[in-house]
PDB file of C-alpha atoms in Angstrom:
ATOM      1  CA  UNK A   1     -10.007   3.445 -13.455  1.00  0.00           C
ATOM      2  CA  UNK A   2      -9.421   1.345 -10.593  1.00  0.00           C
ATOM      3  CA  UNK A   3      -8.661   3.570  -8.220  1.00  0.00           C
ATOM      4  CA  UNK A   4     -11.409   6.142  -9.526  1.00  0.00           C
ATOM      5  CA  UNK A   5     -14.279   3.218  -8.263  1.00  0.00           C
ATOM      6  CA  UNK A   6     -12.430   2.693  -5.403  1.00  0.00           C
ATOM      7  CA  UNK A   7     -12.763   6.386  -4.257  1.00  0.00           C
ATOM      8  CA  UNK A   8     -16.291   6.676  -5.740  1.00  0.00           C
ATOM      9  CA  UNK A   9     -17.236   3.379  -3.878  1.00  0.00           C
ATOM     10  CA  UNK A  10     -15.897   4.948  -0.550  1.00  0.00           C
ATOM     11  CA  UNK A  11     -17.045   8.120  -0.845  1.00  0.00           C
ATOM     12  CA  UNK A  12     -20.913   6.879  -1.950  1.00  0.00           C
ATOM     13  CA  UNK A  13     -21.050   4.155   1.035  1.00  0.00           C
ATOM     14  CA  UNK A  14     -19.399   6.550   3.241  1.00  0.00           C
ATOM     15  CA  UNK A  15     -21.909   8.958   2.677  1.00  0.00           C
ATOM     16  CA  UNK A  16     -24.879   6.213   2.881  1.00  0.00           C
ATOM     17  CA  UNK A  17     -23.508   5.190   6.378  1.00  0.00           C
ATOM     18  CA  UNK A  18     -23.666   9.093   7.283  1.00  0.00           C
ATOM     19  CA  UNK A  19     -27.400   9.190   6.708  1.00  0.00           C
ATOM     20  CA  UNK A  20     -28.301   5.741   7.971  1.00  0.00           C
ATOM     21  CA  UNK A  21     -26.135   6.672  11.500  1.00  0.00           C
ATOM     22  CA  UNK A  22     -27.669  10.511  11.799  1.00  0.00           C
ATOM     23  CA  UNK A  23     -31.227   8.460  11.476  1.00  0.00           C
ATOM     24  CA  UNK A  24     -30.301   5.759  13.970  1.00  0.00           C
ATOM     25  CA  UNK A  25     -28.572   8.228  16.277  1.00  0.00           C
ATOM     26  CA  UNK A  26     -30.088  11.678  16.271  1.00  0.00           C
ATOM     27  CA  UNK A  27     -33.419  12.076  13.820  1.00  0.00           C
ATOM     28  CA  UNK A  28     -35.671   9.061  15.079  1.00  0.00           C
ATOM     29  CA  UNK A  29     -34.299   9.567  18.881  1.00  0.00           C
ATOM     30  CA  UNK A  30     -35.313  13.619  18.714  1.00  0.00           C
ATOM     31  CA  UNK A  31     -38.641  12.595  16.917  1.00  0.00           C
ATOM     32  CA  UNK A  32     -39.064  10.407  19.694  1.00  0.00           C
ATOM     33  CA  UNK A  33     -39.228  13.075  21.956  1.00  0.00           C
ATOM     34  CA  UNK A  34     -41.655  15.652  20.073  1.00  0.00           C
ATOM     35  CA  UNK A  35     -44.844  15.859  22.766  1.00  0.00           C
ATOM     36  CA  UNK A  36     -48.169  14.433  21.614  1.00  0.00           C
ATOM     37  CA  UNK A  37     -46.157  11.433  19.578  1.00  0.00           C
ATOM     38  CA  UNK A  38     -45.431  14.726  17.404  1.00  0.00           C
ATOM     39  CA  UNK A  39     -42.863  12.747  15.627  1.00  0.00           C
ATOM     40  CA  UNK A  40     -45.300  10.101  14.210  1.00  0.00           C
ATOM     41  CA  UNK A  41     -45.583  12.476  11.185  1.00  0.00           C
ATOM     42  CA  UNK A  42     -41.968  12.456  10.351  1.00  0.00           C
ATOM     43  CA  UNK A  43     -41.163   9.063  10.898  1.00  0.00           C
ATOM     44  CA  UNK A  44     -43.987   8.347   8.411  1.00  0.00           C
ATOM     45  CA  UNK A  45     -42.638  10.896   6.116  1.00  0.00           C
ATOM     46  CA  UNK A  46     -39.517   9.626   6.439  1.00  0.00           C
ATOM     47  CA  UNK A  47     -40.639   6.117   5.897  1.00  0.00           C
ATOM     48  CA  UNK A  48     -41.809   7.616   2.438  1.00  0.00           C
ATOM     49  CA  UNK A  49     -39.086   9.804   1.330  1.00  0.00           C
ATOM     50  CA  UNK A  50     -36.117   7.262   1.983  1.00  0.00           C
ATOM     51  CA  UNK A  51     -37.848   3.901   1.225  1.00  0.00           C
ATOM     52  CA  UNK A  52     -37.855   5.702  -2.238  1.00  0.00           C
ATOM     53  CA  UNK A  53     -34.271   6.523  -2.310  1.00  0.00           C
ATOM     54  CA  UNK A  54     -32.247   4.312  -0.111  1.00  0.00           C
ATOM     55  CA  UNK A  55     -32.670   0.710  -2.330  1.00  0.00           C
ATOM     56  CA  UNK A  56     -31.077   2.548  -5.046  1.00  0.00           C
ATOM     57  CA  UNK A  57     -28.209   3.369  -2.897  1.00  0.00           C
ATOM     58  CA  UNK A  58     -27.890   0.075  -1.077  1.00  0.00           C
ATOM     59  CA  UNK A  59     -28.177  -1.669  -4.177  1.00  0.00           C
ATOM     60  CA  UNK A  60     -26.165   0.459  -6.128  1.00  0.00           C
ATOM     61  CA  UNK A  61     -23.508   0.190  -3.094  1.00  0.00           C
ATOM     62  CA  UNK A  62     -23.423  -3.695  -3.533  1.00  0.00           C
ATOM     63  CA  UNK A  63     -23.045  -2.604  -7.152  1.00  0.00           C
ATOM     64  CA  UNK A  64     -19.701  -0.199  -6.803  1.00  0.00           C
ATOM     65  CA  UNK A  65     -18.126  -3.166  -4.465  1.00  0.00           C
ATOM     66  CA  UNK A  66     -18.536  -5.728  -6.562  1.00  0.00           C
ATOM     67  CA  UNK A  67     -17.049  -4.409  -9.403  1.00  0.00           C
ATOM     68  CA  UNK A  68     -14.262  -2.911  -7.314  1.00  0.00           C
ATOM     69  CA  UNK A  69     -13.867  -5.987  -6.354  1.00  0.00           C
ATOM     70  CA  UNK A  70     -13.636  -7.896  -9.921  1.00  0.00           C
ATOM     71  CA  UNK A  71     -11.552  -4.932 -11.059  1.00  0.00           C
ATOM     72  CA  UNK A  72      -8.725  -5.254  -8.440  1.00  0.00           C
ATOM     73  CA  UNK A  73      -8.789  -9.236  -8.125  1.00  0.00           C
ATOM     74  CA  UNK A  74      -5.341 -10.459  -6.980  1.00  0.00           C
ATOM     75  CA  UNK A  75      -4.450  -7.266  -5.310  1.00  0.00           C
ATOM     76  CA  UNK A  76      -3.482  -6.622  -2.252  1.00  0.00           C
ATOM     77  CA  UNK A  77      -6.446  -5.439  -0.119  1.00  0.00           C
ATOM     78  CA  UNK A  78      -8.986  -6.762  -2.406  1.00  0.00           C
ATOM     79  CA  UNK A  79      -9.976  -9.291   0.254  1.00  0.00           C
ATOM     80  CA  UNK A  80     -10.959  -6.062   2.693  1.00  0.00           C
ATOM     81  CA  UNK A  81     -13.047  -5.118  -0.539  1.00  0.00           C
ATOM     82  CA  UNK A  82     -14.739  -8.318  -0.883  1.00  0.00           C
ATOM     83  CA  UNK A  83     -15.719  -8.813   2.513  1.00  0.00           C
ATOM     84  CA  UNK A  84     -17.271  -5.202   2.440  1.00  0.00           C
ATOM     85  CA  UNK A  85     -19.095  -6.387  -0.346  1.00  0.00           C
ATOM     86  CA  UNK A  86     -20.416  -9.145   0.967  1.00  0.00           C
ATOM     87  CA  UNK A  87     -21.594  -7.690   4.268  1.00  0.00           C
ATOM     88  CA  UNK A  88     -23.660  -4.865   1.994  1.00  0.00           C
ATOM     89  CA  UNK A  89     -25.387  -7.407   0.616  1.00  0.00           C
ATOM     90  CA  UNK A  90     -26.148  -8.731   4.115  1.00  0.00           C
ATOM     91  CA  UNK A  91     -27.579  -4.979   4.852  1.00  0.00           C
ATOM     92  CA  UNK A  92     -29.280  -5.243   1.479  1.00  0.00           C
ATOM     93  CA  UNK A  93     -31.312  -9.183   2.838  1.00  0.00           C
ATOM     94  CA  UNK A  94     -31.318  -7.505   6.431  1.00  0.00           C
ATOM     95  CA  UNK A  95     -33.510  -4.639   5.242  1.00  0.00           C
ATOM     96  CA  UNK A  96     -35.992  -6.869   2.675  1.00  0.00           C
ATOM     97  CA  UNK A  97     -36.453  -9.153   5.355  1.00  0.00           C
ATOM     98  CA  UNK A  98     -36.777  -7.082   8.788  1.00  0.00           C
ATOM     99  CA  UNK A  99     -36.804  -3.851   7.853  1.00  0.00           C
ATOM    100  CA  UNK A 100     -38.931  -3.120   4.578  1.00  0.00           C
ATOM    101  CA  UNK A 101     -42.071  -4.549   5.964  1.00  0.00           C
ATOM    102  CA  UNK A 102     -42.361  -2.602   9.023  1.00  0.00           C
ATOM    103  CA  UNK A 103     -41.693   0.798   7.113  1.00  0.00           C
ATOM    104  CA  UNK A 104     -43.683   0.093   4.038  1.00  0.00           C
ATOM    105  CA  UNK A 105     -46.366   0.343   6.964  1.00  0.00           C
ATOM    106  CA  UNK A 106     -45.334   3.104   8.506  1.00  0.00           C
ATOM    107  CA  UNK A 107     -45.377   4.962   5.340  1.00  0.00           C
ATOM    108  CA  UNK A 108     -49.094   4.733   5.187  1.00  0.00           C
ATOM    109  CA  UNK A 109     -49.614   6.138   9.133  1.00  0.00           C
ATOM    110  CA  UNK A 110     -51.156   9.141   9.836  1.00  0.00           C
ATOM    111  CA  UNK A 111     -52.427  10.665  13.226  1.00  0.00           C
ATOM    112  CA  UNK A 112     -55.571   9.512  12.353  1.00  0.00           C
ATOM    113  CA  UNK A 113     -54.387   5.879  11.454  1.00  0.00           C
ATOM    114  CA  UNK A 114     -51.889   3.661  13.592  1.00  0.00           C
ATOM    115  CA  UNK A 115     -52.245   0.577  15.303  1.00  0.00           C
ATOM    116  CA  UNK A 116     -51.993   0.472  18.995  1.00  0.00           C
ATOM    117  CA  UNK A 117     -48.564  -0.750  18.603  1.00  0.00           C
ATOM    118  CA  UNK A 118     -47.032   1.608  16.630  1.00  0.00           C
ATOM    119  CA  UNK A 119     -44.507   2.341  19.104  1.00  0.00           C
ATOM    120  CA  UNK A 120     -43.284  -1.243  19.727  1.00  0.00           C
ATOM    121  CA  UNK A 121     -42.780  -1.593  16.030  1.00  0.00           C
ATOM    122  CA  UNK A 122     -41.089   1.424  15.550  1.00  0.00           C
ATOM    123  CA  UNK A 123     -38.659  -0.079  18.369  1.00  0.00           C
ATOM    124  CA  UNK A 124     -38.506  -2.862  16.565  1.00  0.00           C
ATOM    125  CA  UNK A 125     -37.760  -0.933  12.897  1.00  0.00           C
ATOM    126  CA  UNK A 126     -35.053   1.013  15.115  1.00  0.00           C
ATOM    127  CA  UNK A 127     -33.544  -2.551  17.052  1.00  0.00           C
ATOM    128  CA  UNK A 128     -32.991  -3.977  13.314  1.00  0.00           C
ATOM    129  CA  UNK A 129     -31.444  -0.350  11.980  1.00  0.00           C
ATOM    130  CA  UNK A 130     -29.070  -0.572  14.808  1.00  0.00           C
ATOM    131  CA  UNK A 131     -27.403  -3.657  13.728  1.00  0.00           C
ATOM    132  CA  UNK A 132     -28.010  -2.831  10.108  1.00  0.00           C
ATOM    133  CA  UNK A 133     -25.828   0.396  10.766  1.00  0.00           C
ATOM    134  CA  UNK A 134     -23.245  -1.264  12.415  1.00  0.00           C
ATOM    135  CA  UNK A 135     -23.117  -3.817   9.377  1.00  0.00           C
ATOM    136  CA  UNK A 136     -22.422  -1.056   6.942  1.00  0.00           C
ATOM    137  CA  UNK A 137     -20.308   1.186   9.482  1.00  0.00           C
ATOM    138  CA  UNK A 138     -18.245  -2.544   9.045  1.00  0.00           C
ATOM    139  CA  UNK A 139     -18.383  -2.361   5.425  1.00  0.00           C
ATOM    140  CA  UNK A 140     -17.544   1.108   5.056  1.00  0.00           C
ATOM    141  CA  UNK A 141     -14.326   0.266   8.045  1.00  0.00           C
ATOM    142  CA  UNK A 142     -13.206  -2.706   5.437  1.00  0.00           C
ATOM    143  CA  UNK A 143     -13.514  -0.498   2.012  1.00  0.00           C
ATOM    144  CA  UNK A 144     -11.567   2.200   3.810  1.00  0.00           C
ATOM    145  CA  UNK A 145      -8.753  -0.358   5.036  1.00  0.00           C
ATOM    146  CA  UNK A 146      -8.624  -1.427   1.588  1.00  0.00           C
ATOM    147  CA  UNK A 147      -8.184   2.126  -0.332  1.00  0.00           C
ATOM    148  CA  UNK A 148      -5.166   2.356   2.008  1.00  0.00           C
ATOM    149  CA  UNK A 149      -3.801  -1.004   1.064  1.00  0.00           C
TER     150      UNK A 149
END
């Protein structure tokens, strides 16, 4: 059973972290770029579509660790497991406090409807994903150091 979690765990943040870095890394920079601030549409989509989705998988992340975690207490590695743990629920405060403001308002944007500094706080939103994806790249590094253990 155990070991099942600890693969599911893995393989569900692993995944997570693959979305979260191809955001960080590829979408929002390429959306960036669209002429006529063409990407404002898809960063508000976007806003709406994964502010739906991604607390359930944070949360549910914190979820699979921590009872990885209390399952394998006193084993080797479960320290790497703990820590991981620990530093999802940093992503999870990270993203109520910094991050989950600025997109529940840039869920509501259209062409029509954005403040004149949309683009400073979507630098802003992207400065806090940044360290938010390195803090669950981390996790992810420590969960995957402790499947091996």
């Amino acid at each position: 059973m155990q070991e099942v979690l600890a693969v599911v765990t893995v393989v569900v943040v692993g995944v997570m972290v693959g979305v979260e870095f191809a955001v960080a890394v590829f979408v929002n920079p390429i959306l960036d770029r669209l002429p006529d601030d063409g990407g404002l549409g898809a960063r508000s989509d976007g806003a709406r579509v994964l502010g739906r989705v991604m607390p359930f998988w944070y949360i549910g992340s914190v979820v699979l660790g921590a009872l990885w975690s209390a399952l394998a207490w006193g084993a080797a590695g479960v320290s790497f497991v703990a820590a991981g743990t620990v530093l999802l629920v940093v992503s999870v405060v990270m993203s109520i406090l910094l991050l989950v403001p600025i997109n529940s308002r840039v869920a509501t944007w259209s062409h029509e409807g954005v403040p004149a500094d949309w683009k400073q706080q979507m630098g802003r939103w992207d400065r806090f994903h940044y360290v938010r994806v390195g803090v669950i790249v981390l996790a992810f590094a420590l969960f995957a150091v402790a499947l091996v253990h």
